[in-house]
Short mmCIF file of C-alpha atoms in Angstrom, two decimals:
data_model
loop_
_atom_site.label_atom_id
_atom_site.label_comp_id
_atom_site.label_asym_id
_atom_site.label_seq_id
_atom_site.Cartn_x
_atom_site.Cartn_y
_atom_site.Cartn_z
CA ASN A 1 102.91 74.03 150.11
CA ALA A 2 100.75 72.87 147.17
CA GLY A 3 97.54 72.22 149.17
CA VAL A 4 95.32 69.73 147.36
CA THR A 5 96.51 68.44 143.99
CA GLN A 6 94.56 66.37 141.49
CA THR A 7 95.60 64.44 138.39
CA PRO A 8 94.75 64.38 135.59
CA LYS A 9 93.27 67.81 134.85
CA PHE A 10 91.24 66.51 131.94
CA GLN A 11 90.38 63.06 130.64
CA VAL A 12 88.28 61.62 127.84
CA LEU A 13 87.07 58.04 128.21
CA LYS A 14 84.98 55.72 126.13
CA THR A 15 82.01 53.98 127.72
CA GLY A 16 83.21 50.92 129.61
CA GLN A 17 86.77 52.09 130.13
CA SER A 18 88.21 52.38 133.60
CA MET A 19 90.36 55.03 135.18
CA THR A 20 91.61 56.29 138.51
CA LEU A 21 91.56 59.92 139.60
CA GLN A 22 94.38 60.79 141.94
CA CYS A 23 94.30 63.24 144.82
CA ALA A 24 96.98 64.23 147.31
CA GLN A 25 97.16 66.80 150.09
CA ASP A 26 100.19 68.11 151.93
CA MET A 27 98.39 69.75 154.86
CA ASN A 28 98.44 66.68 157.12
CA HIS A 29 94.63 66.62 157.10
CA ASN A 30 92.75 63.66 158.49
CA SER A 31 89.65 63.82 156.31
CA MET A 32 89.40 63.68 152.54
CA TYR A 33 86.43 63.86 150.18
CA TRP A 34 85.45 63.27 146.58
CA TYR A 35 82.70 65.39 145.01
CA ARG A 36 81.22 65.67 141.59
CA GLN A 37 79.94 68.95 140.21
CA ASP A 38 77.21 69.05 137.59
CA PRO A 39 75.33 72.09 136.26
CA GLY A 40 72.36 72.94 138.44
CA MET A 41 73.21 70.19 140.93
CA GLY A 42 75.86 71.83 143.07
CA LEU A 43 78.54 69.64 144.58
CA ARG A 44 77.52 66.14 145.55
CA LEU A 45 79.59 63.95 147.83
CA ILE A 46 80.65 60.64 146.28
CA TYR A 47 82.83 59.13 149.01
CA TYR A 48 84.74 60.40 151.98
CA SER A 49 87.47 59.21 154.29
CA ALA A 50 87.35 60.44 157.86
CA SER A 51 90.81 59.13 158.60
CA GLU A 52 93.52 56.94 157.14
CA GLY A 53 92.18 53.44 156.65
CA THR A 54 88.49 54.34 156.62
CA THR A 55 86.12 55.17 153.76
CA ASP A 56 82.38 55.72 153.62
CA LYS A 57 79.75 56.32 150.97
CA GLY A 58 78.39 59.75 150.32
CA GLU A 59 75.30 60.84 148.44
CA VAL A 60 76.14 59.39 144.99
CA PRO A 61 78.56 56.43 145.37
CA ASN A 62 77.20 54.11 142.67
CA GLY A 63 79.74 53.38 139.93
CA TYR A 64 82.71 54.52 141.98
CA ASN A 65 85.25 53.03 144.35
CA VAL A 66 87.84 54.76 146.50
CA SER A 67 91.11 53.97 148.21
CA ARG A 68 92.70 55.91 151.03
CA LEU A 69 96.23 54.87 150.21
CA ASN A 70 97.79 56.74 153.14
CA LYS A 71 97.12 59.96 155.00
CA ARG A 72 98.09 62.08 152.00
CA GLU A 73 96.40 60.26 149.12
CA PHE A 74 92.78 59.44 148.28
CA SER A 75 91.98 57.99 144.87
CA LEU A 76 88.68 57.61 143.05
CA ARG A 77 88.20 54.77 140.58
CA LEU A 78 85.65 54.35 137.84
CA GLU A 79 85.59 50.66 136.96
CA SER A 80 83.35 50.92 133.90
CA ALA A 81 82.75 54.51 132.87
CA ALA A 82 79.30 55.61 131.71
CA PRO A 83 78.23 58.85 129.99
CA SER A 84 76.32 59.78 133.17
CA GLN A 85 79.69 60.06 134.90
CA THR A 86 80.70 62.97 132.69
CA SER A 87 81.35 65.65 135.27
CA VAL A 88 83.93 67.74 137.05
CA TYR A 89 85.40 65.89 140.00
CA PHE A 90 86.79 67.67 143.03
CA CYS A 91 88.86 66.30 145.83
CA ALA A 92 88.88 68.12 149.17
CA SER A 93 90.48 67.73 152.56
CA SER A 94 89.92 69.06 156.05
CA GLU A 95 91.43 68.81 159.50
CA THR A 96 88.16 67.32 160.71
CA GLU A 97 88.29 64.61 163.28
CA THR A 98 85.18 62.80 164.43
CA GLY A 99 83.36 65.01 166.88
CA HIS A 100 84.81 68.23 165.47
CA PRO A 101 83.33 68.39 161.99
CA GLN A 102 83.02 72.07 161.36
CA GLU A 103 86.31 72.69 159.72
CA THR A 104 87.11 74.32 156.43
CA GLN A 105 87.33 72.04 153.43
CA TYR A 106 90.15 72.80 151.01
CA PHE A 107 89.45 71.87 147.41
CA GLY A 108 91.73 70.83 144.60
CA PRO A 109 91.53 72.34 141.10
CA GLY A 110 89.32 69.59 139.74
CA THR A 111 89.41 66.92 137.03
CA ARG A 112 87.16 67.35 134.01
CA LEU A 113 85.98 63.95 132.79
CA LEU A 114 84.17 63.35 129.54
CA VAL A 115 82.75 59.89 128.90
CA LEU A 116 81.73 59.25 125.30
CA GLN B 1 66.88 64.58 148.09
CA GLN B 2 68.00 68.19 147.99
CA GLN B 3 68.28 69.25 151.60
CA VAL B 4 69.62 72.71 150.78
CA LYS B 5 67.85 74.76 148.12
CA GLN B 6 69.61 77.79 146.67
CA SER B 7 68.28 80.66 144.58
CA PRO B 8 68.59 82.32 142.20
CA GLN B 9 70.48 80.09 139.78
CA SER B 10 72.08 83.13 138.17
CA LEU B 11 72.34 86.79 139.08
CA ILE B 12 73.50 89.89 137.23
CA VAL B 13 74.33 92.98 139.28
CA GLN B 14 75.80 96.35 138.37
CA LYS B 15 79.10 97.36 139.92
CA GLY B 16 78.46 98.94 143.30
CA GLY B 17 75.15 97.17 143.77
CA ILE B 18 74.10 94.60 146.36
CA SER B 19 74.10 90.92 145.45
CA ILE B 20 71.77 88.69 147.45
CA ILE B 21 71.74 84.89 147.30
CA ASN B 22 69.29 82.86 149.33
CA CYS B 23 69.32 79.35 150.73
CA ALA B 24 66.70 77.30 152.53
CA TYR B 25 67.24 74.07 154.40
CA GLU B 26 65.02 71.32 155.69
CA ASN B 27 67.00 69.47 158.34
CA THR B 28 66.78 71.27 161.68
CA ALA B 29 69.83 69.33 162.86
CA PHE B 30 72.07 71.42 160.59
CA ASP B 31 74.20 73.69 162.72
CA TYR B 32 76.96 74.99 160.47
CA PHE B 33 76.35 77.02 157.33
CA PRO B 34 79.33 77.97 155.15
CA TRP B 35 79.42 79.77 151.83
CA TYR B 36 81.97 78.78 149.21
CA GLN B 37 83.15 80.88 146.28
CA GLN B 38 84.32 79.31 143.03
CA PHE B 39 86.06 81.07 140.17
CA PRO B 40 86.02 79.53 136.67
CA GLY B 41 88.42 76.63 136.36
CA LYS B 42 89.17 76.56 140.09
CA GLY B 43 87.99 74.60 143.07
CA PRO B 44 85.61 76.16 145.60
CA ALA B 45 87.09 78.07 148.53
CA LEU B 46 85.50 78.98 151.85
CA LEU B 47 84.23 82.55 151.85
CA ILE B 48 82.37 82.94 155.15
CA ALA B 49 80.45 80.72 157.57
CA ILE B 50 77.89 81.07 160.34
CA ARG B 51 76.50 79.01 163.19
CA PRO B 52 72.84 79.31 164.25
CA ASP B 53 73.56 80.95 167.58
CA VAL B 54 73.96 84.30 165.77
CA SER B 55 71.66 85.98 163.26
CA GLU B 56 74.32 87.77 161.25
CA LYS B 57 78.01 87.58 160.47
CA LYS B 58 79.95 90.16 158.52
CA GLU B 59 83.38 89.96 156.96
CA GLY B 60 84.26 92.98 154.89
CA ARG B 61 81.70 93.37 152.11
CA PHE B 62 80.26 89.89 152.72
CA THR B 63 77.45 89.30 155.22
CA ILE B 64 75.50 86.16 156.11
CA SER B 65 72.00 86.68 157.48
CA PHE B 66 70.50 83.69 159.30
CA ASN B 67 66.83 83.11 160.14
CA LYS B 68 66.56 79.97 162.24
CA SER B 69 62.76 79.96 162.52
CA ALA B 70 62.37 80.22 158.75
CA LYS B 71 65.23 77.79 158.13
CA GLN B 72 66.80 80.25 155.70
CA PHE B 73 70.10 81.98 155.32
CA SER B 74 71.43 84.39 152.76
CA LEU B 75 74.64 85.92 151.49
CA HIS B 76 74.78 89.66 150.87
CA ILE B 77 77.63 91.17 148.88
CA MET B 78 77.75 94.91 149.37
CA ASP B 79 79.35 97.23 146.81
CA SER B 80 79.66 94.33 144.37
CA GLN B 81 82.75 94.40 142.18
CA PRO B 82 83.57 92.70 138.85
CA GLY B 83 86.12 90.61 140.76
CA ASP B 84 83.23 89.11 142.73
CA SER B 85 81.97 87.44 139.54
CA ALA B 86 82.01 83.75 140.46
CA THR B 87 79.77 80.86 141.42
CA TYR B 88 78.62 80.83 145.02
CA PHE B 89 77.53 77.75 146.93
CA CYS B 90 75.78 77.64 150.25
CA ALA B 91 76.19 74.51 152.34
CA ALA B 92 75.14 72.97 155.63
CA SER B 93 76.43 70.31 157.96
CA ILE B 94 75.64 68.62 161.25
CA ASN B 95 77.83 68.54 164.32
CA GLY B 96 78.09 65.48 166.49
CA SER B 97 80.40 62.64 167.36
CA SER B 98 79.34 60.57 164.36
CA ASN B 99 79.67 63.34 161.86
CA THR B 100 82.85 63.65 159.86
CA GLY B 101 82.56 67.04 158.22
CA LYS B 102 80.16 66.10 155.47
CA LEU B 103 78.72 69.15 153.75
CA ILE B 104 75.42 69.30 151.87
CA PHE B 105 75.72 71.90 149.12
CA GLY B 106 73.10 74.02 147.42
CA GLN B 107 72.82 74.09 143.65
CA GLY B 108 75.02 77.15 143.19
CA THR B 109 74.48 80.71 141.95
CA THR B 110 76.47 82.21 139.12
CA LEU B 111 77.03 85.89 139.83
CA GLN B 112 78.06 88.35 137.15
CA VAL B 113 78.94 91.88 138.21
CA LYS B 114 78.87 94.29 135.28
CA PRO B 115 81.32 97.20 135.25
#
């Protein structure tokens, strides 16, 4: 039982390049989330998926797109990377279903992204 | 806008001392307040959580104190140990049929417990 896994662990991009961050969970959770963590800013929600087939914007969605490929996988894509997107990205999942939101979120180990 | 404000940004405590981290929120609709603990190079993990129908929750050396009228809540770590050295995040969320578990996090507090 691996929990939440993320790939890659670390990536360096040049401005304008694109990349996809992968996330998978093996806990049969309905909801999945993408956060970014920046010093002094805490964790900020980029996008979330309440269930397979649905995605919604979070607090800081600009410059990102997501795909909920199936119940297990939720990817985050940067179409044209910018230095402001240098951050640590965390994927999380929870059992949450609409109407029962107060469930523990389980986080992956993170992806460190550096955009030059 | 920052709906959950956390302080201090960093904290140094001697082994055996009490660590106190404070959070304040603005949205009175928040009704779930978890604390997450993050070790270097790892993802955050749930430490303890409280709902506003109680004023205090204790789990081992960790206690959440909740003041609904002041819209504040705090984490107390009793008998702090070097293994408690980590970053701590408070968070808040809203229940309801349209909510899907979205958490609003505070800015984080880096705790160092000196031996």
